[in-house]
Amino acid sequence: MAAGHQKGAVIVGTATASSADRRATVSLFSRLRTAEGQADPFPLYAELQARGGVSPAPWGGFLVTTFRTCDQVLRSGAWLEPDTKWREQQGERTRWSAPSSREISRTLPALNPPEHSRVRRSAGNFDRQTIDRIGRRVSGFVDRFLDTVHERLRAGEADFAALVCEELPVATVGDWLALPSADWPLLRELTHDQVFTQELLPSASQLTRSDIAMAELRTYFLDLVRERRARPGEDPVSRWIRTWDSMEPDQDKADEAVYFLALFVLLAALETTSTLLSTMTLHLVEQPDRWRLLAEQPDLVPAFVEEALRYDPPTHVISRIAASDCLLEGVEVRAGEMAHLMVGAAHRDPARFVLPDLFDPHRKPAHLAFSAGIHYCLGAPLARLEAQTLLRRTLTRLPRLTLVRRPARAPRVAFRRLLNLDVALA
Ligand code: HEM
């Protein structure tokens, strides 16, 4: 899920882009990172799409905006993740040599086959039984957080993002991994800080924040693995230790593998799910018709969640590397070059979706919010469980809510984040 450019200033220089195109794309990405661009990046994506489904990125590599090509690249064995070897080849002066980038390159979504297949198998799946068990815990957490919202609403407005959307994912995953609840706020903050190393165009200071956060997370999770080895239980970390002990004779290597699994599950599960919960709730409260529709037809809840994932997915960019020279929509790509799959733009591709800018809870879209192919999101059932539970309980437990002000967003491109979601009784 990584993307990028050289540390410091944007490096301009691809063989195929005219200098006017390059300037236009640089300006477009600057606008994307403003408050206005974050509030509504879709007109900017449409500008990009108008230049062709595949266009050169000013910092190297390509930007892909058509749904069909994004989907094909994700499902193709000819496109790889930017793994440790690729990052090393980019050189010491690039963002790819940052310690946080090197660390992320050893986690599941940055591995390529055959290593990826081995590690993915060891992670296991969320089967029906596990989801049912976690589901009971999620319902309890949701009720508790909605009680707080209810109380705040009596006094005026409530920030739904802070009180619910930020809390539910860390409680769900923290509880599932059996992490002490006192640690949850710290883990959530470290997760917010580390995300920059996976952002599209991180600055040097953002990378430093990621490096610091990642070092803390490393200490935390290596200690956790050691504790669980000393006192094993029935939690996922203890299970991963048993699995890796049966696969890897060197205990240090087994512990390291379990550390990378636990680390990435936490990183993958928090911000993305928080963003889904807050954008979904924003769609619900910004138009009274939607609340009424869902209250009358609760069977539409799963489709509403899927449409929220299409309309404005938590992750707008997924990146891949060409394994060999190839053509992408007629554009020449050389082995080792990066394609930024602009999933947020692809979700508004008129060739794929009728009236793509319309939020339509009846649509039941097949989307790329959870990626596709061998890296398809492992936690998709958990994210859906949290979102559907929250939506159902919000509709039945709270009187109709309304949006007090437009939310602020973090100035990111790849990873969307609402900073607040202020609501009041309608
Ligand atoms: C709405 C919430 C979520 C979104 C939008 C999301 C999105 C994604 C995406 C786009 C990828 C693939 C990246 C790529 O192709 O390079 C991915 C992979 C992954 N996700 Fe999620 N995710 C979410 C929630 C979760 C949760 C709750 C968990 C864990 C409990 C999780 C665990 C993972 C893991 C382990 C991978 C790596 C899979 C692999 O590489 O084989 N995700 N996710």
Coordinates of C-alpha atoms and ligand atoms in Angstrom, one line a residue:
M1 CA 0.0 0.0 0.0
A2 CA 3.0 2.2 -0.5
A3 CA 3.7 5.0 -2.9
G4 CA 6.1 7.8 -3.5
H5 CA 8.8 10.2 -4.6
Q6 CA 12.3 11.2 -3.6
K7 CA 12.9 12.6 -0.1
G8 CA 12.7 16.5 -0.2
A9 CA 11.6 18.2 -3.4
V10 CA 9.6 16.5 -6.1
I11 CA 11.9 15.1 -8.8
V12 CA 10.6 15.9 -12.2
G13 CA 11.6 13.8 -15.2
T14 CA 9.8 11.1 -17.1
A15 CA 10.4 10.4 -20.8
T16 CA 6.7 10.6 -21.8
A17 CA 5.2 13.6 -20.0
S18 CA 5.5 17.1 -21.6
S19 CA 6.7 19.8 -19.2
A20 CA 3.2 21.4 -19.3
D21 CA 1.6 18.1 -18.3
R22 CA 4.1 17.7 -15.5
R23 CA 3.4 21.2 -14.2
A24 CA -0.3 20.6 -14.4
T25 CA 0.0 17.3 -12.4
V26 CA 2.3 18.9 -9.8
S27 CA -0.3 21.7 -9.3
L28 CA -3.1 19.1 -9.2
F29 CA -1.4 17.2 -6.4
S30 CA -0.7 20.4 -4.4
R31 CA -4.4 21.2 -4.6
L32 CA -5.3 17.7 -3.5
R33 CA -3.4 18.2 -0.3
T34 CA -5.2 21.4 0.6
A35 CA -8.3 21.5 2.9
E36 CA -10.5 22.1 -0.1
G37 CA -8.9 19.3 -2.1
Q38 CA -9.4 16.9 0.8
A39 CA -13.0 18.0 1.3
D40 CA -13.7 17.1 -2.3
P41 CA -10.9 15.5 -4.3
F42 CA -13.2 14.1 -7.0
P43 CA -13.2 17.1 -9.4
L44 CA -9.4 16.9 -9.3
Y45 CA -9.5 13.2 -10.1
A46 CA -11.8 13.9 -13.0
E47 CA -9.2 16.4 -14.3
L48 CA -6.6 13.6 -14.1
Q49 CA -8.9 11.1 -15.7
A50 CA -9.5 13.5 -18.6
R51 CA -5.7 13.3 -19.4
G52 CA -6.1 9.6 -20.0
G53 CA -6.5 6.5 -17.8
V54 CA -2.7 6.1 -17.4
S55 CA -0.6 9.3 -17.1
P56 CA 3.0 9.8 -16.0
A57 CA 3.6 10.9 -12.4
P58 CA 5.9 13.9 -12.2
W59 CA 8.0 12.2 -9.6
G60 CA 8.4 9.0 -11.7
G61 CA 6.0 6.1 -12.4
F62 CA 2.4 6.4 -13.5
L63 CA -1.0 7.4 -12.2
V64 CA -3.8 5.0 -13.1
T65 CA -7.4 6.2 -12.9
T66 CA -9.6 3.8 -14.8
F67 CA -11.4 1.1 -12.8
R68 CA -10.7 -1.7 -15.3
T69 CA -6.9 -1.1 -15.4
C70 CA -6.6 -0.7 -11.6
D71 CA -8.5 -4.0 -11.2
Q72 CA -6.4 -5.8 -13.8
V73 CA -3.1 -4.6 -12.2
L74 CA -4.2 -5.7 -8.7
R75 CA -5.2 -9.2 -10.0
S76 CA -2.1 -9.7 -12.2
G77 CA 1.0 -11.7 -11.3
A78 CA 3.0 -9.3 -13.5
W79 CA 2.7 -6.5 -11.0
L80 CA 4.4 -6.7 -7.6
E81 CA 4.5 -5.0 -4.3
P82 CA 7.4 -2.6 -3.6
D83 CA 9.3 -5.1 -1.5
T84 CA 12.6 -4.8 0.5
K85 CA 14.7 -5.5 -2.6
W86 CA 12.9 -2.9 -4.7
R87 CA 13.2 -0.3 -1.9
E88 CA 16.9 -1.0 -1.6
Q89 CA 17.4 -0.5 -5.3
Q90 CA 15.9 3.1 -5.1
G91 CA 19.0 4.2 -3.2
E92 CA 19.9 5.7 0.2
R93 CA 18.7 9.2 -0.5
T94 CA 15.1 8.3 -1.2
R95 CA 12.1 8.0 1.1
W96 CA 12.3 4.2 0.6
S97 CA 15.4 4.0 2.8
A98 CA 13.7 5.6 5.8
P99 CA 13.7 3.1 8.7
S100 CA 9.9 3.1 8.8
S101 CA 9.7 2.2 5.1
R102 CA 12.2 -0.6 5.6
E103 CA 10.2 -1.9 8.5
I104 CA 6.9 -1.8 6.6
S105 CA 8.5 -3.6 3.7
R106 CA 8.8 -6.7 5.9
T107 CA 5.1 -6.9 6.7
L108 CA 2.5 -8.9 4.8
P109 CA 1.2 -6.4 2.2
A110 CA 4.8 -5.6 1.0
L111 CA 5.8 -9.2 0.4
N112 CA 5.7 -10.9 -2.9
P113 CA 5.2 -14.7 -3.7
P114 CA 6.4 -17.2 -2.6
E115 CA 7.1 -15.4 0.8
H116 CA 3.7 -13.7 0.7
S117 CA 1.8 -17.0 0.4
R118 CA 3.6 -18.5 3.3
V119 CA 3.1 -15.6 5.6
R120 CA -0.5 -15.1 4.5
R121 CA -1.4 -18.7 5.3
S122 CA 0.2 -18.4 8.7
A123 CA -2.1 -15.4 9.5
G124 CA -5.3 -17.4 9.2
N125 CA -8.7 -16.1 8.4
F126 CA -11.7 -14.6 10.1
D127 CA -14.1 -17.6 9.9
R128 CA -17.8 -17.4 10.8
Q129 CA -17.3 -18.5 14.3
T130 CA -14.6 -15.9 15.0
I131 CA -16.7 -13.2 13.5
D132 CA -19.7 -14.2 15.6
R133 CA -17.6 -14.1 18.8
I134 CA -16.0 -10.8 17.9
G135 CA -19.5 -9.5 16.9
R136 CA -20.8 -9.9 20.4
R137 CA -17.9 -7.8 21.7
V138 CA -18.4 -5.2 19.0
S139 CA -22.1 -4.8 19.9
G140 CA -21.1 -4.2 23.5
F141 CA -18.5 -1.6 22.6
V142 CA -20.9 0.2 20.2
D143 CA -23.6 0.5 22.8
R144 CA -21.1 1.9 25.3
F145 CA -19.8 4.5 22.8
L146 CA -23.4 5.5 21.7
D147 CA -24.3 6.0 25.4
T148 CA -21.6 8.6 25.6
V149 CA -22.9 10.3 22.4
H150 CA -26.4 10.2 23.8
E151 CA -25.3 12.0 27.0
R152 CA -23.3 14.6 25.1
L153 CA -26.2 15.3 22.8
R154 CA -28.4 16.3 25.7
A155 CA -25.9 19.1 26.4
G156 CA -25.7 20.1 22.7
E157 CA -23.5 18.7 20.0
A158 CA -21.2 15.6 20.0
D159 CA -18.1 14.8 18.0
F160 CA -19.1 11.4 16.6
A161 CA -15.6 10.8 15.1
A162 CA -13.8 11.2 18.4
L163 CA -16.4 9.5 20.6
V164 CA -17.2 6.5 18.3
C165 CA -15.2 6.2 15.1
E166 CA -11.8 6.5 16.6
E167 CA -12.7 4.3 19.6
L168 CA -14.4 1.3 18.0
P169 CA -11.6 -0.1 15.8
V170 CA -8.9 0.1 18.5
A171 CA -11.3 -1.5 21.0
T172 CA -12.3 -4.2 18.6
V173 CA -8.7 -5.1 17.5
G174 CA -7.2 -4.4 21.0
D175 CA -9.8 -6.8 22.6
W176 CA -9.3 -9.5 19.9
L177 CA -5.5 -9.4 20.3
A178 CA -6.0 -9.2 24.1
L179 CA -4.0 -6.0 24.4
P180 CA -4.4 -4.1 27.7
S181 CA -7.1 -1.3 27.3
A182 CA -4.7 1.2 29.0
D183 CA -2.4 0.8 25.9
W184 CA -5.1 1.5 23.3
P185 CA -4.9 5.3 23.2
L186 CA -1.1 5.2 22.7
L187 CA -1.3 2.5 20.0
R188 CA -3.9 4.6 18.2
E189 CA -1.7 7.7 18.2
L190 CA 1.3 5.7 17.0
T191 CA -0.8 4.3 14.2
H192 CA -1.8 7.8 13.1
D193 CA 1.9 8.8 13.1
Q194 CA 3.3 5.8 11.2
V195 CA 0.9 6.2 8.3
F196 CA 3.0 8.8 6.6
T197 CA 5.5 6.3 5.5
Q198 CA 2.7 4.7 3.4
E199 CA 1.4 8.1 2.1
L200 CA 1.8 9.2 -1.5
L201 CA 4.2 12.2 -1.0
P202 CA 5.5 12.3 2.6
S203 CA 7.7 15.2 3.6
A204 CA 11.0 14.6 5.4
S205 CA 9.4 15.7 8.8
Q206 CA 6.4 13.4 8.3
L207 CA 8.8 10.5 7.6
T208 CA 10.7 11.3 10.8
R209 CA 7.3 11.1 12.7
S210 CA 6.7 7.7 11.1
D211 CA 10.2 6.5 12.0
I212 CA 9.8 7.4 15.7
A213 CA 6.3 5.8 15.9
M214 CA 7.5 2.7 14.1
A215 CA 10.4 2.3 16.6
E216 CA 8.0 2.5 19.5
L217 CA 5.7 0.0 17.9
R218 CA 8.5 -2.4 17.3
T219 CA 9.5 -2.3 21.0
Y220 CA 5.9 -2.7 22.0
F221 CA 5.1 -5.7 19.8
L222 CA 8.4 -7.5 20.3
D223 CA 7.8 -7.3 24.1
L224 CA 4.3 -8.6 23.6
V225 CA 5.5 -11.6 21.6
R226 CA 8.0 -12.4 24.4
E227 CA 5.3 -12.2 27.0
R228 CA 2.9 -14.4 25.1
R229 CA 5.7 -16.9 24.5
A230 CA 6.3 -17.0 28.3
R231 CA 2.5 -17.2 29.1
P232 CA 0.6 -18.5 26.1
G233 CA -3.1 -18.2 25.9
E234 CA -5.9 -18.6 23.3
D235 CA -5.4 -15.2 21.7
P236 CA -4.2 -14.7 18.0
V237 CA -0.6 -13.7 19.0
S238 CA -0.2 -17.0 21.0
R239 CA -1.7 -18.9 18.1
W240 CA 0.7 -17.3 15.6
I241 CA 3.6 -18.3 17.9
R242 CA 2.5 -21.9 17.8
T243 CA 2.0 -21.7 14.0
W244 CA 5.5 -20.2 13.4
D245 CA 7.2 -22.6 15.8
S246 CA 5.9 -25.4 13.6
M247 CA 7.2 -23.6 10.4
E248 CA 10.5 -22.0 11.6
P249 CA 13.1 -23.9 13.6
D250 CA 14.9 -20.6 14.6
Q251 CA 12.9 -19.2 17.5
D252 CA 14.2 -15.6 17.0
K253 CA 13.0 -15.7 13.4
A254 CA 9.7 -17.1 14.5
D255 CA 9.3 -14.3 17.0
E256 CA 10.2 -11.7 14.4
A257 CA 7.6 -13.2 12.0
V258 CA 4.9 -13.0 14.7
Y259 CA 5.9 -9.5 15.5
F260 CA 5.4 -8.4 11.9
L261 CA 2.0 -10.0 11.8
A262 CA 0.7 -8.4 15.0
L263 CA 2.2 -5.0 14.0
F264 CA 0.6 -5.0 10.6
V265 CA -2.8 -6.2 11.8
L266 CA -2.9 -3.2 14.2
L267 CA -1.7 -0.7 11.6
A268 CA -4.1 -2.0 8.9
A269 CA -7.1 -2.2 11.2
L270 CA -7.3 1.2 12.9
E271 CA -7.2 4.3 10.7
T272 CA -8.8 2.6 7.7
T273 CA -11.8 1.4 9.7
S274 CA -12.1 4.7 11.6
T275 CA -12.3 6.5 8.3
L276 CA -14.9 4.1 7.0
L277 CA -17.0 4.6 10.1
S278 CA -16.8 8.4 10.0
T279 CA -17.4 8.8 6.2
M280 CA -20.3 6.3 6.4
T281 CA -21.9 8.3 9.3
L282 CA -21.3 11.5 7.4
H283 CA -23.2 10.2 4.5
L284 CA -26.0 9.2 6.9
V285 CA -26.4 12.5 8.7
E286 CA -25.8 14.9 5.9
Q287 CA -29.1 14.1 4.1
P288 CA -32.3 13.5 6.2
D289 CA -33.7 11.2 3.4
R290 CA -30.9 8.7 3.9
W291 CA -31.6 8.3 7.6
R292 CA -35.3 7.8 6.9
L293 CA -34.6 5.3 4.1
L294 CA -32.3 3.2 6.3
A295 CA -34.6 3.4 9.3
E296 CA -37.5 2.1 7.2
Q297 CA -35.4 -0.5 5.3
P298 CA -32.7 -1.7 7.6
D299 CA -32.0 -4.5 5.1
L300 CA -30.2 -1.8 3.1
V301 CA -27.5 -1.5 5.8
P302 CA -24.9 -3.8 4.2
A303 CA -25.4 -2.1 0.7
F304 CA -25.1 1.3 2.4
V305 CA -21.7 0.3 3.8
E306 CA -20.5 -1.0 0.4
E307 CA -21.6 2.2 -1.3
A308 CA -19.7 4.2 1.4
L309 CA -16.6 2.1 0.5
R310 CA -17.1 2.9 -3.2
Y311 CA -18.0 6.5 -2.9
D312 CA -15.1 7.6 -0.8
P313 CA -12.9 4.7 0.2
P314 CA -10.5 5.0 3.2
T315 CA -7.5 4.3 1.0
H316 CA -7.4 6.3 -2.3
V317 CA -4.1 5.0 -3.6
I318 CA -2.6 1.5 -3.9
S319 CA 0.8 1.0 -5.5
R320 CA 2.4 -1.7 -7.5
I321 CA 5.7 -2.3 -9.4
A322 CA 6.0 -3.7 -13.0
A323 CA 7.8 -7.0 -12.9
S324 CA 8.8 -6.6 -16.6
D325 CA 8.5 -4.1 -19.5
C326 CA 4.8 -3.9 -20.5
L327 CA 2.1 -1.7 -22.0
L328 CA -0.6 -0.2 -19.8
E329 CA -3.5 1.2 -21.8
G330 CA -0.9 1.6 -24.6
V331 CA 1.5 3.5 -22.4
E332 CA 5.0 2.0 -22.2
V333 CA 6.1 1.0 -18.6
R334 CA 9.5 -0.3 -17.8
A335 CA 10.3 -3.1 -15.3
G336 CA 10.7 -1.7 -11.8
E337 CA 8.5 1.4 -12.5
M338 CA 5.6 2.1 -10.1
A339 CA 1.9 2.4 -10.9
H340 CA -0.1 4.4 -8.4
L341 CA -3.6 2.9 -8.7
M342 CA -5.9 5.8 -7.9
V343 CA -8.7 3.8 -6.4
G344 CA -10.6 6.8 -5.2
A345 CA -10.7 8.1 -8.8
A346 CA -11.4 4.6 -10.3
H347 CA -14.5 4.4 -8.0
R348 CA -15.9 7.4 -9.9
D349 CA -15.0 6.0 -13.4
P350 CA -18.1 6.6 -15.6
A351 CA -17.1 3.6 -17.7
R352 CA -17.7 1.4 -14.7
F353 CA -20.4 3.1 -12.6
V354 CA -23.6 4.7 -13.8
L355 CA -23.8 8.3 -12.4
P356 CA -20.6 7.7 -10.4
D357 CA -20.9 10.9 -8.4
L358 CA -24.3 9.9 -7.0
F359 CA -24.3 8.2 -3.6
D360 CA -26.8 5.4 -4.2
P361 CA -27.4 3.0 -1.3
H362 CA -29.2 0.6 -3.7
R363 CA -26.2 0.1 -5.9
K364 CA -24.4 -2.9 -4.2
P365 CA -21.1 -2.0 -6.0
A366 CA -18.1 -4.3 -6.5
H367 CA -15.3 -2.0 -5.5
L368 CA -11.5 -1.9 -4.9
A369 CA -11.6 -0.4 -1.4
F370 CA -10.2 -3.7 0.0
S371 CA -7.9 -4.2 -3.0
A372 CA -8.1 -7.3 -5.2
G373 CA -6.0 -10.4 -6.0
I374 CA -3.6 -12.0 -3.6
H375 CA -3.4 -9.0 -1.3
Y376 CA -7.1 -8.7 -0.8
C377 CA -7.7 -7.2 2.7
L378 CA -7.6 -9.9 5.4
G379 CA -9.7 -7.8 7.7
A380 CA -12.5 -7.0 5.3
P381 CA -15.1 -9.1 7.3
L382 CA -14.1 -7.4 10.5
A383 CA -14.3 -3.9 9.0
R384 CA -17.8 -4.8 7.6
L385 CA -18.9 -6.2 10.9
E386 CA -17.9 -3.0 12.7
A387 CA -19.5 -0.7 10.1
Q388 CA -22.8 -2.6 9.8
T389 CA -23.1 -3.0 13.6
L390 CA -22.5 0.7 14.2
L391 CA -25.0 1.7 11.5
R392 CA -27.8 -0.6 12.8
R393 CA -27.3 0.5 16.4
T394 CA -27.1 4.2 15.5
L395 CA -30.4 4.0 13.6
T396 CA -32.2 2.2 16.4
R397 CA -30.6 3.8 19.5
L398 CA -30.3 7.4 18.6
P399 CA -32.9 10.0 17.5
R400 CA -32.2 11.3 14.1
L401 CA -28.9 13.3 14.0
T402 CA -27.9 16.2 11.8
L403 CA -24.5 17.5 10.7
V404 CA -23.5 20.7 12.6
R405 CA -20.5 21.7 10.4
R406 CA -18.5 20.3 7.5
P407 CA -15.7 18.1 9.0
A408 CA -12.0 18.9 8.8
R409 CA -9.7 16.4 7.1
A410 CA -6.1 15.5 7.5
P411 CA -4.0 16.8 4.5
R412 CA -3.3 13.4 3.0
V413 CA -3.8 11.9 -0.4
A414 CA -3.7 8.1 0.0
F415 CA -5.1 7.7 3.5
R416 CA -8.3 9.7 4.1
R417 CA -9.0 10.9 7.6
L418 CA -11.8 13.0 9.1
L419 CA -10.6 15.0 12.1
N420 CA -14.1 15.6 13.5
L421 CA -17.7 14.8 12.8
D422 CA -19.9 17.2 14.9
V423 CA -23.5 16.1 15.1
A424 CA -26.6 17.3 17.0
L425 CA -30.2 16.2 17.3
A426 CA -32.1 17.0 14.2
Ligands
HEM1 C1 -12.4 -0.2 6.1 C2 -11.3 -0.8 6.6 C3 -10.2 -1.3 5.8 C4 -9.7 -1.0 4.5 C5 -10.3 0.1 3.6 C6 -8.6 -1.8 4.2 C7 -7.9 -1.8 3.0 C8 -6.9 -2.6 2.7 C9 -6.2 -2.6 1.4 C10 -6.5 -1.6 0.3 C11 -5.3 -3.6 1.4 C12 -4.4 -4.1 0.3 C13 -3.2 -3.3 0.1 C14 -2.5 -3.7 -1.2 O1 -3.2 -4.3 -2.1 O2 -1.3 -3.5 -1.3 C15 -5.4 -4.3 2.7 C16 -4.6 -5.3 3.1 C17 -4.7 -5.9 4.4 N1 -5.5 -5.5 5.4 FE1 -7.0 -4.2 5.3 N2 -8.4 -2.7 5.3 C18 -9.3 -2.4 6.3 C19 -9.4 -3.0 7.5 C20 -8.6 -4.0 7.9 C21 -8.7 -4.7 9.2 C22 -9.8 -4.4 10.2 C23 -7.7 -5.6 9.3 C24 -7.3 -6.6 10.3 C25 -8.0 -7.0 11.3 C26 -6.9 -5.5 8.0 C27 -5.9 -6.3 7.7 C28 -5.2 -6.3 6.5 C29 -4.1 -7.1 6.2 C30 -3.4 -8.1 7.1 C31 -3.7 -6.9 4.8 C32 -2.6 -7.5 4.0 C33 -3.1 -8.6 3.1 C34 -2.1 -9.1 2.2 O3 -1.2 -8.4 1.8 O4 -2.1 -10.3 1.9 N3 -7.5 -4.5 7.2 N4 -6.4 -3.7 3.5

